[in-house]
Structures are given as C-alpha cells and as structure tokens.
GROMACS .gro file of C-alpha atoms in nm:
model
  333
    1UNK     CA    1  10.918   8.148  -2.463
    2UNK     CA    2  11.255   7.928  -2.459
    3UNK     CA    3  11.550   8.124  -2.593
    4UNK     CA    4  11.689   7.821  -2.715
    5UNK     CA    5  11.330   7.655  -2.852
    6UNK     CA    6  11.294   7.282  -2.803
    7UNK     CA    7  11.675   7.193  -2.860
    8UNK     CA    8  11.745   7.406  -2.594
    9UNK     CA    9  11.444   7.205  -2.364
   10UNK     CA   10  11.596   6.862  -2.486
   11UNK     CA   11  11.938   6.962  -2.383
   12UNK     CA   12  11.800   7.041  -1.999
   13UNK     CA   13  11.617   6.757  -1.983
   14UNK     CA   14  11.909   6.517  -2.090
   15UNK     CA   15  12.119   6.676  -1.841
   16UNK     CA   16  11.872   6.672  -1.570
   17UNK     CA   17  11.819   6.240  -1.638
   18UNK     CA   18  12.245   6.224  -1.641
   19UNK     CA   19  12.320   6.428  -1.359
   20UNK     CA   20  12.014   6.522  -1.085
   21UNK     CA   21  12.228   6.646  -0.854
   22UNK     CA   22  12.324   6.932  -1.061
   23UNK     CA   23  12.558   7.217  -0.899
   24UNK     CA   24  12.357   7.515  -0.776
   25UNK     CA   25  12.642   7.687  -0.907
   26UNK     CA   26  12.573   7.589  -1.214
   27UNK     CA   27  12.403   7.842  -1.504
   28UNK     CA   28  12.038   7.860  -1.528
   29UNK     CA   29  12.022   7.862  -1.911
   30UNK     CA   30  12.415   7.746  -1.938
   31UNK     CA   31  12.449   7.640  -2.310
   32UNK     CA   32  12.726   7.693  -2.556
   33UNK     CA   33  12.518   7.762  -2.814
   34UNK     CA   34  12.384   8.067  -2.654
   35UNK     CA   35  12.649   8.373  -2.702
   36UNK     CA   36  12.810   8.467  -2.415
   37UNK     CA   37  12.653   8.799  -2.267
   38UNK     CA   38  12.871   9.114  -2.264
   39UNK     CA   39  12.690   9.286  -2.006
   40UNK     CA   40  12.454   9.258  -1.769
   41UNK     CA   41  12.329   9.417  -1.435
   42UNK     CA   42  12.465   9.369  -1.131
   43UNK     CA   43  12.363   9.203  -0.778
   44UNK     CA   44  12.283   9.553  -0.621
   45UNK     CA   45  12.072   9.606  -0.931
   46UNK     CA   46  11.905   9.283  -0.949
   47UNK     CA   47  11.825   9.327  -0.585
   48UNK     CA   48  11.635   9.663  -0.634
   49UNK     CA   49  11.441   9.535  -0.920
   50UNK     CA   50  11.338   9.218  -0.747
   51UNK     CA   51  11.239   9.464  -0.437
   52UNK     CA   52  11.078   9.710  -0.687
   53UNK     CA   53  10.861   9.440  -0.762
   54UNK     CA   54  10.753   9.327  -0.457
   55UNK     CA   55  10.678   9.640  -0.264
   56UNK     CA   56  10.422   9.871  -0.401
   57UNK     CA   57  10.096  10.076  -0.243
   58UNK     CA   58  10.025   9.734  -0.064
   59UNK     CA   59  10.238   9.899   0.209
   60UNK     CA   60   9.995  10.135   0.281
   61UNK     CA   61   9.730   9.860   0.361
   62UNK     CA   62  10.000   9.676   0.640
   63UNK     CA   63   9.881   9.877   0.918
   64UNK     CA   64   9.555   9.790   0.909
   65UNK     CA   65   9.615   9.446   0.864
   66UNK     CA   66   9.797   9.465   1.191
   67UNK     CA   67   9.560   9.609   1.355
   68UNK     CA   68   9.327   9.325   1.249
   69UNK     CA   69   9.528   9.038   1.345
   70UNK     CA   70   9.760   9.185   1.616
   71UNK     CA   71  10.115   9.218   1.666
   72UNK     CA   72  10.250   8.862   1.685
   73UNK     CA   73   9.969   8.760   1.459
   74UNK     CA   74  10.075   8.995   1.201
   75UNK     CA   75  10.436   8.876   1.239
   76UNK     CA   76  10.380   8.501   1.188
   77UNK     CA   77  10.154   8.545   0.898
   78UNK     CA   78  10.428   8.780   0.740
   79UNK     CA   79  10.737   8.563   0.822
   80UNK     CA   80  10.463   8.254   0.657
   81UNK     CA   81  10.410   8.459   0.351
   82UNK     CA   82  10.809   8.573   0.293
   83UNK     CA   83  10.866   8.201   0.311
   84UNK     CA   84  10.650   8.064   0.118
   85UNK     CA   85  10.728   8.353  -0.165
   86UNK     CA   86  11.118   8.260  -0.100
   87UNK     CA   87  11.054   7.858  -0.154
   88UNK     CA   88  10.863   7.919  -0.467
   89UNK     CA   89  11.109   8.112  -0.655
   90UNK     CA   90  11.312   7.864  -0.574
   91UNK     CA   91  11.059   7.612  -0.737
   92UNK     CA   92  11.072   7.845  -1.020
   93UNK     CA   93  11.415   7.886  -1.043
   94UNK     CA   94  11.470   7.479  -1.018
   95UNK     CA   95  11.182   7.499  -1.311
   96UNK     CA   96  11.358   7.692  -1.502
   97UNK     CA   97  11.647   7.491  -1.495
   98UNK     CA   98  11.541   7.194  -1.563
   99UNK     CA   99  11.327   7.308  -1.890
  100UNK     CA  100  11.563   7.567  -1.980
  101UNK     CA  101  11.241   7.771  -2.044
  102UNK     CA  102  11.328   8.160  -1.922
  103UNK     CA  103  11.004   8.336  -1.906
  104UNK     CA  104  10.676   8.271  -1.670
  105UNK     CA  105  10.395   8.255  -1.992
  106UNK     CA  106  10.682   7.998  -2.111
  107UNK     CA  107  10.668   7.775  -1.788
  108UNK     CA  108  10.304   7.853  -1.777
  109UNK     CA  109  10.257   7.703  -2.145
  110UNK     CA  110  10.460   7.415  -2.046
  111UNK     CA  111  10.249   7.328  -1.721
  112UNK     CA  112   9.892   7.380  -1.870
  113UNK     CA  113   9.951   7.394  -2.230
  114UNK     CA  114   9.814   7.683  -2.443
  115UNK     CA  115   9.549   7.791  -2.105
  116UNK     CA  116   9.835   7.832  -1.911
  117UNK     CA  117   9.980   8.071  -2.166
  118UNK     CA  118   9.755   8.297  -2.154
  119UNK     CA  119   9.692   8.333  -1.733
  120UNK     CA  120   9.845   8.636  -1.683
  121UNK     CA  121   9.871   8.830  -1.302
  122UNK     CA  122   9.732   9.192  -1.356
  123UNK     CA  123   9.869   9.452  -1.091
  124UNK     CA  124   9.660   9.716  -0.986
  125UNK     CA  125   9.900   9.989  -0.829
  126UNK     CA  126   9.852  10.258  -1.052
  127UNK     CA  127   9.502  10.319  -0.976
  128UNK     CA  128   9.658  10.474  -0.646
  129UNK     CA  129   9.753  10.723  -0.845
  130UNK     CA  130   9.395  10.841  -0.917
  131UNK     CA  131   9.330  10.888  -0.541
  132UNK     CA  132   9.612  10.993  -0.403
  133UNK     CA  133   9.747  11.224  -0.663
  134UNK     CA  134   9.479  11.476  -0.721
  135UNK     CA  135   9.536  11.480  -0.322
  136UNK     CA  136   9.873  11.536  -0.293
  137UNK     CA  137   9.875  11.827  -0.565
  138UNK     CA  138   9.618  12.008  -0.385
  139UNK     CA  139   9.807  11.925  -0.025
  140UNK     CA  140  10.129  12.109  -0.237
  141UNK     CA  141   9.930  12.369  -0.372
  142UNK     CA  142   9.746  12.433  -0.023
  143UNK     CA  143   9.421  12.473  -0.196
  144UNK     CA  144   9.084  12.266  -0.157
  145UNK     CA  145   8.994  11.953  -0.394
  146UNK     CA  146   8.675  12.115  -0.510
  147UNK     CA  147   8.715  11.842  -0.818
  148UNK     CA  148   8.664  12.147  -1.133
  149UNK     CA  149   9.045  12.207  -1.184
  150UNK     CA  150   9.189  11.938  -1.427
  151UNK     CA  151   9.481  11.822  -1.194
  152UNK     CA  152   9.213  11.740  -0.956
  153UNK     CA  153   9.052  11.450  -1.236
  154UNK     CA  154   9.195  11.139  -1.136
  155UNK     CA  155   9.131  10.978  -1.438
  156UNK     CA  156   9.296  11.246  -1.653
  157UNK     CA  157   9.624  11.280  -1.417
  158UNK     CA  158   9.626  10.819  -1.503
  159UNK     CA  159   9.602  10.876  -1.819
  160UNK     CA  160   9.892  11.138  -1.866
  161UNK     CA  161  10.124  10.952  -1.589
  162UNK     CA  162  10.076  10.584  -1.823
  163UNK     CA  163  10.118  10.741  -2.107
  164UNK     CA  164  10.417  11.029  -2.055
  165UNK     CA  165  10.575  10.816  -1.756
  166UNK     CA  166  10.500  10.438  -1.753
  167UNK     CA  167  10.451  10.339  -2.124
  168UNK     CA  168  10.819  10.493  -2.243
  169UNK     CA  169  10.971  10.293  -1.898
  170UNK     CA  170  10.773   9.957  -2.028
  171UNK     CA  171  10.929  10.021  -2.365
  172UNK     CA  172  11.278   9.984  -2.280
  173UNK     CA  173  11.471   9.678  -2.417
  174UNK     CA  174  11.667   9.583  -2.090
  175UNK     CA  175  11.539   9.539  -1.756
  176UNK     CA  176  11.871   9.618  -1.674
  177UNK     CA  177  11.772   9.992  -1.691
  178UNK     CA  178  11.548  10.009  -1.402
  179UNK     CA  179  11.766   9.937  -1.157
  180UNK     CA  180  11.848  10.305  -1.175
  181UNK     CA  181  11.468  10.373  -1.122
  182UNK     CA  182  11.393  10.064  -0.845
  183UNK     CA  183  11.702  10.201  -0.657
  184UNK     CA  184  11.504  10.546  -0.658
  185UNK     CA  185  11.162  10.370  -0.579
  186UNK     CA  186  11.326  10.189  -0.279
  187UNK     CA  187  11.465  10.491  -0.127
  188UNK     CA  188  11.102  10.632  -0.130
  189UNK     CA  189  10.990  10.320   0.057
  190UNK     CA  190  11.277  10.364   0.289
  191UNK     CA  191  11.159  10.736   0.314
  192UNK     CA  192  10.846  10.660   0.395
  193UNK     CA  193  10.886  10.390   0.676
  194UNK     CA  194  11.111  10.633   0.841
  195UNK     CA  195  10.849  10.915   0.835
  196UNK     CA  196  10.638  10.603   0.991
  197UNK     CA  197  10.832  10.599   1.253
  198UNK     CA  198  10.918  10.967   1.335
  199UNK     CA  199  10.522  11.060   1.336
  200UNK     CA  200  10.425  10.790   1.566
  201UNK     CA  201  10.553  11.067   1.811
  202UNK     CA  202  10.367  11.351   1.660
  203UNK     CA  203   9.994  11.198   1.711
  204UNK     CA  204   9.891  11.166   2.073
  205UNK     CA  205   9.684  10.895   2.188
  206UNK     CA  206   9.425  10.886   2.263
  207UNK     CA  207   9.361  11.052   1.946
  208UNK     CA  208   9.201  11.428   1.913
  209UNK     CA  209   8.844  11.441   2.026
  210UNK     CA  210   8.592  11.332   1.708
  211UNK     CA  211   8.883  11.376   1.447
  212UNK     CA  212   8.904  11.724   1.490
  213UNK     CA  213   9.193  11.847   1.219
  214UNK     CA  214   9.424  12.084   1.391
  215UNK     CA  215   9.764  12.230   1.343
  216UNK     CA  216  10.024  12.184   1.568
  217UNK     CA  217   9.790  12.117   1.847
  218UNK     CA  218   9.537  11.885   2.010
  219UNK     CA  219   9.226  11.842   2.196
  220UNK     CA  220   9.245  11.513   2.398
  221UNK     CA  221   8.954  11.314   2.416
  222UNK     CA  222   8.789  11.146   2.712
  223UNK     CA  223   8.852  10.765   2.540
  224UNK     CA  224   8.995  10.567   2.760
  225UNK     CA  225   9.376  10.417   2.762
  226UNK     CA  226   9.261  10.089   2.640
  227UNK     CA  227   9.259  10.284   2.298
  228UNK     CA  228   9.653  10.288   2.365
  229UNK     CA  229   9.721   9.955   2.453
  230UNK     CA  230   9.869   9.748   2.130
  231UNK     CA  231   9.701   9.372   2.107
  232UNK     CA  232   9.934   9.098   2.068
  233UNK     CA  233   9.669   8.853   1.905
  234UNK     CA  234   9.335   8.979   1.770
  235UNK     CA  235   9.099   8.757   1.568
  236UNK     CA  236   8.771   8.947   1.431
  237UNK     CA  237   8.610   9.034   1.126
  238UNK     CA  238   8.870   9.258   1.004
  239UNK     CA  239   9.121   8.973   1.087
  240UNK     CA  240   8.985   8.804   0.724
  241UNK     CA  241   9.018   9.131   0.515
  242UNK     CA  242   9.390   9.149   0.683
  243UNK     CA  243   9.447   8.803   0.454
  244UNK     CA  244   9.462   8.891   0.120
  245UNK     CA  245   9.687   9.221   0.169
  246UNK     CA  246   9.913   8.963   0.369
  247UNK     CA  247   9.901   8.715   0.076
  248UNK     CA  248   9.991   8.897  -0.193
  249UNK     CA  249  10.262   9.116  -0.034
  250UNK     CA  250  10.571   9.002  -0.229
  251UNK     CA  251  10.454   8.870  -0.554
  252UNK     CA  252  10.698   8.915  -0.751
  253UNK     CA  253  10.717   8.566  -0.961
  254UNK     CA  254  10.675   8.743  -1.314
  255UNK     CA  255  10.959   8.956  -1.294
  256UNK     CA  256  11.217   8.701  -1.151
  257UNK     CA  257  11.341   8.562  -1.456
  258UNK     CA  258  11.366   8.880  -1.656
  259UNK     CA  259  11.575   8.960  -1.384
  260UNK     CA  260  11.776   8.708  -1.421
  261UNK     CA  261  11.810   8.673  -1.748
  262UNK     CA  262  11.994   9.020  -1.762
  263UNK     CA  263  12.217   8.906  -1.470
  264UNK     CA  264  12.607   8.915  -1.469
  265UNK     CA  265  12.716   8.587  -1.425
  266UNK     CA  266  12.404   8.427  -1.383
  267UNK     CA  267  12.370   8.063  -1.164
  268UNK     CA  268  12.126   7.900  -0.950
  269UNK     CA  269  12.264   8.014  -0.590
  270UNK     CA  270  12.335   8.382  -0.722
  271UNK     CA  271  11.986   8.457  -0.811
  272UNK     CA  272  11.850   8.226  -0.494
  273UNK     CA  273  12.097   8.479  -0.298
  274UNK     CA  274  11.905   8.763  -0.505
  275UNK     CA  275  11.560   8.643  -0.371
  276UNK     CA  276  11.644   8.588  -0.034
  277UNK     CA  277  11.817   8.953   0.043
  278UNK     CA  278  11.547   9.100  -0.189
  279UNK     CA  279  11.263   8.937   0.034
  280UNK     CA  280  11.406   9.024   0.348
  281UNK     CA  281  11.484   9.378   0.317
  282UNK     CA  282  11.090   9.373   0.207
  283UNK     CA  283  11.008   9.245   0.512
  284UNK     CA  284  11.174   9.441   0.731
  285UNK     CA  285  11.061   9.747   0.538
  286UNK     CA  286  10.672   9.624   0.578
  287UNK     CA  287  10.698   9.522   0.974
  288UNK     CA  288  10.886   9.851   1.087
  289UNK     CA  289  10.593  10.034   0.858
  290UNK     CA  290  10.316   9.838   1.003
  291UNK     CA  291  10.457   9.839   1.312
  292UNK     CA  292  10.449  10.232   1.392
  293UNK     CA  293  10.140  10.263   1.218
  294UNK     CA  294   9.951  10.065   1.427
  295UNK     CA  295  10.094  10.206   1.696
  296UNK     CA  296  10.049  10.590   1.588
  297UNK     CA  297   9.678  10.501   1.575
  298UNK     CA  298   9.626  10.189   1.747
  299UNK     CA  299   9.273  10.020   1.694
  300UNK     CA  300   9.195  10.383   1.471
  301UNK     CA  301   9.390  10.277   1.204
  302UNK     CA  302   9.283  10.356   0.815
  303UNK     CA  303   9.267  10.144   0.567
  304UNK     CA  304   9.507  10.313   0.397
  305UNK     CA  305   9.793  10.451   0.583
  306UNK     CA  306   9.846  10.764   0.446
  307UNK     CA  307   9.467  10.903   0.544
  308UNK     CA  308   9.501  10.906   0.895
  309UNK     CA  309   9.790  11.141   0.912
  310UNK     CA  310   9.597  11.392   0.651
  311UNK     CA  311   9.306  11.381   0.897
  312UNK     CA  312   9.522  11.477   1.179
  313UNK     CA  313   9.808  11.646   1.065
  314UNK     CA  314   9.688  11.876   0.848
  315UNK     CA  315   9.944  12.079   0.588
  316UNK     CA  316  10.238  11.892   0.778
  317UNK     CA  317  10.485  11.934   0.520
  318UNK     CA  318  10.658  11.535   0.575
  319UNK     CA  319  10.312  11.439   0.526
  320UNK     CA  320  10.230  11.606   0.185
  321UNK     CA  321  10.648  11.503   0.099
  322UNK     CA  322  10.603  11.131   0.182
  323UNK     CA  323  10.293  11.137   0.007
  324UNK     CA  324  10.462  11.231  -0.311
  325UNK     CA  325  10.716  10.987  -0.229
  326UNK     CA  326  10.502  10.652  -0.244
  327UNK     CA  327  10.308  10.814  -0.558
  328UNK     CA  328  10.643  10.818  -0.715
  329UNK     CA  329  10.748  10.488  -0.569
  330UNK     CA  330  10.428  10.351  -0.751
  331UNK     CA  331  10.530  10.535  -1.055
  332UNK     CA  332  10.805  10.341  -1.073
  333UNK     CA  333  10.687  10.001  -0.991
   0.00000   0.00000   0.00000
C-alpha cells in the first residue's frame, strides 16, 4: 500500500512530468508531509537483510548445477542471473519512485489492478528443515534415524521451529531487527562455504569404491581419472534441471522495499549501492561453494550438497557442525 495514499501518488507523478531527470540522490518516498524518521537501520544492516534474503538452502543445490552445465557455463549463467536481479531492483526502485508506492502487493496492484494484488511469491526453505533436521539431531546424538523417536518426525520438528522460532521473528514491527539475525545467518553461509572448501581436500578422487562409508580412511576405486577431470562446458539433461536453481538464486524483490523503507537516510543511489554489494557478496559466496563442491565430487555430485559428505565422511564432526549451520541459516531466512 502507499504510505501517503493517492496524494502521495499525485505528488510523484507531478514531479516525475516537471523534472525526469530526477537526482538519484534524491529520497525514494521524499515528502514533507511524511514525519521525518528518528531511526532507522544502517547500510551494514540493510546489506545483511538484503543478503539474508537472497541466499537460502538454494546453495546447497549450486553444485550440482555446476556439475550440469560446467565450470564456465555455470559462471556465465550466474554472472546473467546477478545482473539481471541487480537491473530489476533498479526497475523497482525507479518504480517506486516514480509512484511513491513502497510495498511490492502495492506496485503489483498498480500494474495489474486488484490480480496483481494478490500474486504473491511463496518460498519454500523451511521444508529443508524437515529433511535435514531429524538428520542432523541424530548425526549430534550419534544414534540411527530409525524414524520412532519424536525428534526424528520431520513434520513435528516444522511445526515446533514455525511456531516457537519463525512466527515470533515474522511478528516483529521493524525489519530493522533482523539485521542482528541476517548478520548471524550470513556468517553461517560464510561458515559453510569455507567448510566447502577445506573438505574438498578430505575426499579423494576418485571417490571410495561403491560409496563405501568409512572413517578416516579410504578404499580407492578402479574408476578411471576422467572422474577427476572438471568440464569447462557440459550441456546434457541435467544441464535443464541446473536452470531453475540458477534462476531463482537471488530473489529477493519482496523484501527490498521493506528494507528500505527502514533505512537511515534513505535515496535512490544508497539503496542501488545496497543491492549491488548485497548481490555480489551472494555471488561470490555461491561460486566459491559451487566451485569446491564440484570439485570434491566432480561428475558424483548430489543434488543436495550436504549428502555427499554424510555418505563419505561419516560422524566428521565439521560435517554434522555445518549442517546445523545452514539449518540455522534457513531458520533465519
């Protein structure tokens, strides 16, 4: 909805027809009828929230898209996804500024009318947490998932996380706020790409003969070394499933004008400055991930990250930790 309501839209669009080469310095939702904000959360802040929002349990799914589509091809279809993401907030930024509308279902309402109102984007990263977290308790308690305790139910443990974790976070009034908890989520992420990287070591190639899980050593198999040559290009079947992780890997266009609706200072350039630091430190953060993942297991690589290192490094404790990490990381998505 417009903070201002439809004086607020007539006043935008009167300045936009007077003046179209408007300052990007200038205030998104600059009016002096609005009251002047007495607080409001900072660039670091802003930047973690905006981060928080892009990365999630998708980053589990990179190395196997790179695996799919190959090293280079990987990289261009990641550096064509950051920019397009980067040019549309700035669409929706330049939207915003001309209709003084600050929320998407607003802008949404004002593109399509009342259908547009109600197309909403649903994210499904909690339902990790019905997988992975019966899993990781069991991996912490060193004990098998036979599926009778109750913190082996996924569907019980989502249940208790939404309601004792996520709804009170969703409640708060400020956005603000979570820059506490998206500073904590990205140090997870960070956590967890470095643990990437470290194991890549840990995990000979070629891999242990059939899968066998062992601890703290390995049985070579016969496989040949093509196994352990990375492919620069690869186009296949698994190239197309490789697409839609790619394409929704920073979608973050809902949360971008809460964000900046709570920032200090708020103009144009700031919050462009926001999206662009925000989007690359996401980026970098996916390729170094994918990067050593497909490398650690080359052509062998799961679907989701996370499983391959469980089926060869059984009980290793920066396994089980890192684990917990993206769970959390989730959590706080």
């Amino acid at each position: 909805m417009s903070v201002n309501g439809s004086t607020q839209t007539d006043f935008y669009t009167d300045r936009a027809s007077r003046n179209p080469e408007s300052s990007e310095m200038t205030p998104l939702l600059g009016n002096r009828s609005v009251q002047p904000r007495t607080t409001g959360a900072s660039f670091a802040s802003s930047v973690f929230n905006l981060m928080n929002a892009i990365m999630g349990s998708g980053i589990l799914g990179l190395a196997y898209a790179m695996a799919g589509t190959g090293i280079v091809g990987f990289c261009t279809l990641l550096v064509l996804v950051a920019f397009l993401a980067a040019f549309s907030l700035h669409l929706l930024l330049k939207l915003c500024d001309e209709t003084g509308i600050n929320s998407y279902e607003g802008l949404g309402e004002k593109a399509l009318q009342k259908p547009g109102k109600v197309l909403r984007s649903m994210s499904s990263y909690l339902f990790i947490l019905k997988s992975e977290l019966p899993a990781a308790i069991c991996s912490l308690l060193g004990v098998e998932n036979t599926g009778t305790a109750w913190y082996e139910n996924g569907k019980l443990l989502l249940v208790m996380i939404t309601v004792l974790v996520v709804l009170p976070l969703s409640l708060l009034p400020k956005i603000g706020f979570l820059g506490y908890t998206s500073s904590i989520s990205f140090i997870f992420i960070l956590y967890f790409t470095v643990v990437v990287v470290v194991k890549k070591w840990s995990i000979p190639c070629p891999l242990p003969q059939n899968g066998t899980r062992l601890r703290g050593t390995f049985e070579v198999s016969n496989s040949s070394a093509s196994d352990c040559t990375p492919k620069l290009f690869v186009i296949s079947v698994k190239s197309a499933y490789a697409i839609p992780t790619m394409a929704f890997s920073f979608l973050c266009h809902t949360a971008i004008l809460p964000i900046y609706c709570e920032l200090q200072r708020p103009s144009k350039s700031k919050m462009q400055n926001i999206s662009n630091i925000g989007i690359g430190l996401s980026f970098l953060l996916y390729f170094i991930s994918a990067l050593f993942g497909y490398l650690t297991f080359y052509g062998h690589v799961k679907s989701e990250l996370l499983l391959g290192y469980d089926y060869y490094l059984l009980g290793d404790i920066m396994v089980m930790s890192v684990r917990v990490a993206i769970l959390l990381s989730v959590l706080l998505t």
